[in-house]
CSV table of C-alpha atoms in Angstrom, one decimal:
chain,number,residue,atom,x,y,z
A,191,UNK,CA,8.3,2.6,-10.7
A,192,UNK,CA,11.0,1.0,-12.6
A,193,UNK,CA,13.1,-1.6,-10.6
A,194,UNK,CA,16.3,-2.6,-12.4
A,195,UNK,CA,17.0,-6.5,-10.8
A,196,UNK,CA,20.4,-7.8,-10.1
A,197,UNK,CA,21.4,-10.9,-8.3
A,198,UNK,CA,21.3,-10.9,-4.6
A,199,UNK,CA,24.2,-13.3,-4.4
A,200,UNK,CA,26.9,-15.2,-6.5
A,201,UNK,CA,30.1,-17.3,-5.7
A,202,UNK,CA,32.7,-17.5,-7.7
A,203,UNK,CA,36.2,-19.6,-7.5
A,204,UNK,CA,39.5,-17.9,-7.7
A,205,UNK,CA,40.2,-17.9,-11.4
A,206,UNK,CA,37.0,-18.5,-12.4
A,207,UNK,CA,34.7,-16.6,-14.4
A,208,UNK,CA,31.6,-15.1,-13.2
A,209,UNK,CA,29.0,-12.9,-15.3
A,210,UNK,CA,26.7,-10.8,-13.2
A,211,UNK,CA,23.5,-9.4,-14.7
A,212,UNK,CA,21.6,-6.1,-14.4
A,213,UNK,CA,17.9,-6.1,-16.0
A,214,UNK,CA,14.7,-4.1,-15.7
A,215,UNK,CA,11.5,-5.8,-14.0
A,216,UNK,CA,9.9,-4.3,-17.1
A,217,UNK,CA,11.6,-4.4,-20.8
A,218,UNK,CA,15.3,-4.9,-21.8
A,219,UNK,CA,18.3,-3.0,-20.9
A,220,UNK,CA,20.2,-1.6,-24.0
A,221,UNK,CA,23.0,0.7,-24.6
A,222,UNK,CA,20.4,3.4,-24.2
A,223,UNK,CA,20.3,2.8,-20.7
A,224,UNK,CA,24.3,3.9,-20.2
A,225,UNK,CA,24.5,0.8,-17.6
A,226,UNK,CA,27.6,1.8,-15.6
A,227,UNK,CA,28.7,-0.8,-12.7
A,228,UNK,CA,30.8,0.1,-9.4
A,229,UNK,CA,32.4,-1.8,-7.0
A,230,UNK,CA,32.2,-1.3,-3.3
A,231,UNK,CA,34.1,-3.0,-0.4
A,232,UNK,CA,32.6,-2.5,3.1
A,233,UNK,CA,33.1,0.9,4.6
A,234,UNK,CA,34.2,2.6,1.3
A,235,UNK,CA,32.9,4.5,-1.2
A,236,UNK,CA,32.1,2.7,-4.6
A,237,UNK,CA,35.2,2.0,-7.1
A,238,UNK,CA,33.4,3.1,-11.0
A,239,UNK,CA,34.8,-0.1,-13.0
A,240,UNK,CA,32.5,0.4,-16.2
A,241,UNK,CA,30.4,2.9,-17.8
A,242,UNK,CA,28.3,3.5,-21.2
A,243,UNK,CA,28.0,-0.6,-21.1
A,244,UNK,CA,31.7,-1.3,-21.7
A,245,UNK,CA,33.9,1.3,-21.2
A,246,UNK,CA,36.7,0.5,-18.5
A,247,UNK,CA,37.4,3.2,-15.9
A,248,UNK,CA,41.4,4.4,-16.0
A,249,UNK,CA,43.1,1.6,-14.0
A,250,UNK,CA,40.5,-1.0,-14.0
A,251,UNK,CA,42.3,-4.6,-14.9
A,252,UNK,CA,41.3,-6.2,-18.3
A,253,UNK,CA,39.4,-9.0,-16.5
A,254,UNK,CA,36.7,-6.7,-15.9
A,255,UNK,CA,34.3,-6.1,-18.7
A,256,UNK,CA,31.0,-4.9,-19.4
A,257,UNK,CA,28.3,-5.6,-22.5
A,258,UNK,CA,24.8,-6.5,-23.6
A,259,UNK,CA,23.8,-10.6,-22.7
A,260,UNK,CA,20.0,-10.9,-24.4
A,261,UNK,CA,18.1,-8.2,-22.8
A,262,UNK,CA,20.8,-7.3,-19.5
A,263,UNK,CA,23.6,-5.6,-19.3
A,264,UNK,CA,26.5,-8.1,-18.1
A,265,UNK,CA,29.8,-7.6,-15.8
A,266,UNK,CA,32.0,-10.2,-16.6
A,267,UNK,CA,35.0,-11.3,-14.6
A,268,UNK,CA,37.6,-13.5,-15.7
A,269,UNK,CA,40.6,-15.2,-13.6
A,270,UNK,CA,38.4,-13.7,-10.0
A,271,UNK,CA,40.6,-12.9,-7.1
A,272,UNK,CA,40.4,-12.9,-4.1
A,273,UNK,CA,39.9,-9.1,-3.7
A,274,UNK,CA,37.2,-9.2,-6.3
A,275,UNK,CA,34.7,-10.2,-3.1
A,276,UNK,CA,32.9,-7.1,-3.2
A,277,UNK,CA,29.7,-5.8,-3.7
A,278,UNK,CA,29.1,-5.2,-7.3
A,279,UNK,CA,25.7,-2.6,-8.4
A,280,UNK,CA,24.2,-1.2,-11.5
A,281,UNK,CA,23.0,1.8,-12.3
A,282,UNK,CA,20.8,2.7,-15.7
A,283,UNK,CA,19.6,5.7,-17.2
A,284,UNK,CA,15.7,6.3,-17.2
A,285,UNK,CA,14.7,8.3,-19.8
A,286,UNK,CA,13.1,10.7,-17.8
A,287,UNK,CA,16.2,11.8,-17.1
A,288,UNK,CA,16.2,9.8,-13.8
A,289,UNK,CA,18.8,7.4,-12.2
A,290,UNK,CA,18.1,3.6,-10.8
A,291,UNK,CA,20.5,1.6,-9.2
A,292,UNK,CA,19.9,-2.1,-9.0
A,293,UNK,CA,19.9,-3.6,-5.3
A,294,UNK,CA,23.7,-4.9,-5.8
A,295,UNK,CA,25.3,-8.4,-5.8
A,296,UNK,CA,27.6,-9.5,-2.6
A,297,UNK,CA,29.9,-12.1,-4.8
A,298,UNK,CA,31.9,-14.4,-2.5
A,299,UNK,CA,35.5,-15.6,-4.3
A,300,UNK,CA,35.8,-19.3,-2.7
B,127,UNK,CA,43.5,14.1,-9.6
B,128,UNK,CA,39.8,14.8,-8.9
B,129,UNK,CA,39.0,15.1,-4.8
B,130,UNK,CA,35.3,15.6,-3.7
B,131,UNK,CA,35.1,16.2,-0.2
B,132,UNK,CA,31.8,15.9,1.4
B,133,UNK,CA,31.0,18.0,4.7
B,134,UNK,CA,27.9,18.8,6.7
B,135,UNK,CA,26.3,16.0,8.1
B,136,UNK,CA,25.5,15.0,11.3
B,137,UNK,CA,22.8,13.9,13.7
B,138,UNK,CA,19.3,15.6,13.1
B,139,UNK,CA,15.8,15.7,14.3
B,140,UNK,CA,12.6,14.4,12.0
B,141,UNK,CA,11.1,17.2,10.2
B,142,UNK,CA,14.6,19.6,10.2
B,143,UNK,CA,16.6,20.4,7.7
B,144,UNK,CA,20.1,20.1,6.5
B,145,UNK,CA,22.9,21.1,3.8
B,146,UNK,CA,25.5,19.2,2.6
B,147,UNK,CA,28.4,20.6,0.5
B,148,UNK,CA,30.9,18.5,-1.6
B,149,UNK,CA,33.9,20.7,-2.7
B,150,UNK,CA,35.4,19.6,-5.6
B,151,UNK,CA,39.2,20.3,-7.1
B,152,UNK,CA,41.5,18.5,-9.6
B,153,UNK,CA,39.1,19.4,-12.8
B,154,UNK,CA,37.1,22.3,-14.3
B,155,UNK,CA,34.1,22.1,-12.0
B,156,UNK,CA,31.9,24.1,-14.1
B,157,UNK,CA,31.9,21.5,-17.0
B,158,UNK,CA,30.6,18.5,-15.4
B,159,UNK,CA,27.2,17.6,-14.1
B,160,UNK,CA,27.5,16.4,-10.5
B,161,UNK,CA,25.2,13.6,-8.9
B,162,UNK,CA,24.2,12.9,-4.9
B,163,UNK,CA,24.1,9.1,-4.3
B,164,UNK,CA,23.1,7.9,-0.7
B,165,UNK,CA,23.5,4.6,1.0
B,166,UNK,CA,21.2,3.5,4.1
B,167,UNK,CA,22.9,1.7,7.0
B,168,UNK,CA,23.8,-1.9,5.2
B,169,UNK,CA,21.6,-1.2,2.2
B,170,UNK,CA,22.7,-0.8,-1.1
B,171,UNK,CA,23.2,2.4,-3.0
B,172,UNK,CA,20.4,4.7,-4.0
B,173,UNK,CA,21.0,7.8,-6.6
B,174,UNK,CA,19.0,10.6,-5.1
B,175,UNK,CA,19.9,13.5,-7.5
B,176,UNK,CA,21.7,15.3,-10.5
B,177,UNK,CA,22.8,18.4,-11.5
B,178,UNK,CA,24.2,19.6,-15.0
B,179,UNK,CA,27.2,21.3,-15.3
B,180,UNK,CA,25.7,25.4,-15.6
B,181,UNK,CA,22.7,24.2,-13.0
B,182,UNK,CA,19.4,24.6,-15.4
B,183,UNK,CA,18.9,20.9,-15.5
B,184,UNK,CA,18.0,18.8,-12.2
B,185,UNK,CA,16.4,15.4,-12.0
B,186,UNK,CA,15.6,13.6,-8.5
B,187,UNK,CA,14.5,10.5,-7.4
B,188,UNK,CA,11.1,10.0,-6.5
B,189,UNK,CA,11.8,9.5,-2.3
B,190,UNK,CA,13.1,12.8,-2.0
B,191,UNK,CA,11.6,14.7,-4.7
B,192,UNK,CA,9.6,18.1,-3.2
B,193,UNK,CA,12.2,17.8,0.3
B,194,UNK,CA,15.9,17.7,-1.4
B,195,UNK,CA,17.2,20.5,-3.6
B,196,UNK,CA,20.6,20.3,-5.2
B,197,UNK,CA,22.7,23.0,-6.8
B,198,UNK,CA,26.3,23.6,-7.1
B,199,UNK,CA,28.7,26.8,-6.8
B,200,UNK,CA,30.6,27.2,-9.8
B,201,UNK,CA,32.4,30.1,-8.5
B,202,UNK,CA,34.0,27.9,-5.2
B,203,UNK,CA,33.6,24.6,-6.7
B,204,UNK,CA,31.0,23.3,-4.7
B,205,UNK,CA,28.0,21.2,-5.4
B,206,UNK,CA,24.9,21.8,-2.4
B,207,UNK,CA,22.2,19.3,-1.0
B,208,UNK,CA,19.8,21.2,0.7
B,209,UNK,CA,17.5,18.4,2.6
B,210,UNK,CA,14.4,19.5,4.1
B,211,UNK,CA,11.6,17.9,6.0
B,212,UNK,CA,14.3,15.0,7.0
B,213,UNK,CA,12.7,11.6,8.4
B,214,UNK,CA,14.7,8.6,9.7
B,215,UNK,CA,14.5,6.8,6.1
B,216,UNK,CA,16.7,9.7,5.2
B,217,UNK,CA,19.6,8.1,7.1
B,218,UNK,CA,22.6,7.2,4.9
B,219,UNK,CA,26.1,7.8,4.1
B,220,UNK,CA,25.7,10.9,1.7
B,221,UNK,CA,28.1,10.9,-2.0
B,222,UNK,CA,28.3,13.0,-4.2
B,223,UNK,CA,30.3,12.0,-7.5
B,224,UNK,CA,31.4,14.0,-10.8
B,225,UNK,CA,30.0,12.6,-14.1
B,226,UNK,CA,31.6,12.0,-17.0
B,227,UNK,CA,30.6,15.1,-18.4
B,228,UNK,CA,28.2,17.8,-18.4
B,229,UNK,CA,24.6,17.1,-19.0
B,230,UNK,CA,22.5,14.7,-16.3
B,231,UNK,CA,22.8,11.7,-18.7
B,232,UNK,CA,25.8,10.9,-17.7
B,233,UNK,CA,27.1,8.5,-15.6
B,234,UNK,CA,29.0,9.2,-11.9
B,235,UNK,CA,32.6,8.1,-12.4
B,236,UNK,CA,34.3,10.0,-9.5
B,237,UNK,CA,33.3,9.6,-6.0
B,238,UNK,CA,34.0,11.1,-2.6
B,239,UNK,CA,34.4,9.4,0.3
B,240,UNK,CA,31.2,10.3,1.7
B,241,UNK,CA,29.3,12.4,4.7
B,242,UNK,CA,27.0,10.2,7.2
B,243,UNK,CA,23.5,11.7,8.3
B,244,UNK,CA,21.6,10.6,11.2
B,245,UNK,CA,17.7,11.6,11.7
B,246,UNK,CA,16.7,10.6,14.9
B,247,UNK,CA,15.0,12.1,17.9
């Protein structure tokens, strides 16, 4: 069984950047994939920020963006705020037509 | 806008079954795919299943794969989870979220606010 990895953790200080990563325990992500990433404050339901590797969703602020680093998919965040401390997951496409989401990252803004 | 409303869960015994609906309005339901996505009590999210948009294609995860059967309305709107043989790993805030369009590779992009089931004696 596929596991697609993420960090556990990250901290970040306001205005700072911050890339989180989303790989596979086996191979490298590509655009193949469709990595999509969401956003999910306690007791909500996730928040779709980008999909297809670097599509924004409508009304998702220019500081959030998505691409290929090496062999991850990448969520970059530039100029963090304070109400960017969320938790922050992947999901990629398997190509047997199954979904996998990675085990999300809690990032702190402090 | 696009509203998914979630409805049927509830507390449960091990081994009984259940059905979830999510009812959907603010699009053409019958041109999207729709996916189920749970999430256990302070766990991370977990995509369980998905549906294309005229219901001949249907893909599920592993854990629930033989127990769970999704399918979808397209005459009320509605997409289905029908969740059998339930056990106490099953527990989890239910989602169900459109794609971005109508086969199962594509990717959730609207959610609903989700439906909590308990299995527990």
């Amino acid at each position: 069984q596929t596991v697609v990895t993420q960090e556990p953790s990250f901290s970040v200080s306001p205005g700072g950047t911050v890339t989180l990563t989303c790989g596979l325990s086996s191979g490298s992500v590509s655009t193949s994939y469709y990595p999509s990433w969401y956003q999910q404050t306690p007791g909500q339901a996730p928040r779709t920020l980008i999909y297809s590797t670097n599509t924004r969703s409508s009304g998702v602020p220019d500081r959030f963006s998505g691409s290929i680093l090496g062999n991850k998919a990448a969520l970059t965040i530039t100029g963090a705020q304070a109400d960017d401390e969320s938790d922050y997951y992947c999901v990629l496409y398997m190509s047997s037509g199954i979904w996998v989401f990675g085990g999300g990252t809690k990032l702190t803004v402090l | 806008q696009v509203q998914l409303v979630e409805s049927g869960g509830g507390v449960v015994q091990p081994g009984r079954s259940l059905r979830l609906s999510c009812a959907a309005s603010g699009f053409t339901f019958s041109t999207y795919a729709m996916h189920w996505v749970r999430q256990a009590p302070g766990k991370g999210l977990e995509w369980v299943a998905v549906l294309s948009y005229d219901g001949n294609n249907k893909y599920y995860a592993d854990s629930v794969k033989g127990r769970f059967t999704i399918s979808r309305d397209n005459s009320k709107n509605t997409l289905y989870l029908q969740m059998n043989s339930l056990r106490a790993e099953d527990t989890a805030v239910y989602y169900c979220a459109r794609a971005y369009s109508s086969g199962t590779y594509y990717y959730p992009t609207h959610w609903g606010q989700g439906t909590l089931v308990t299995v527990s004696s």
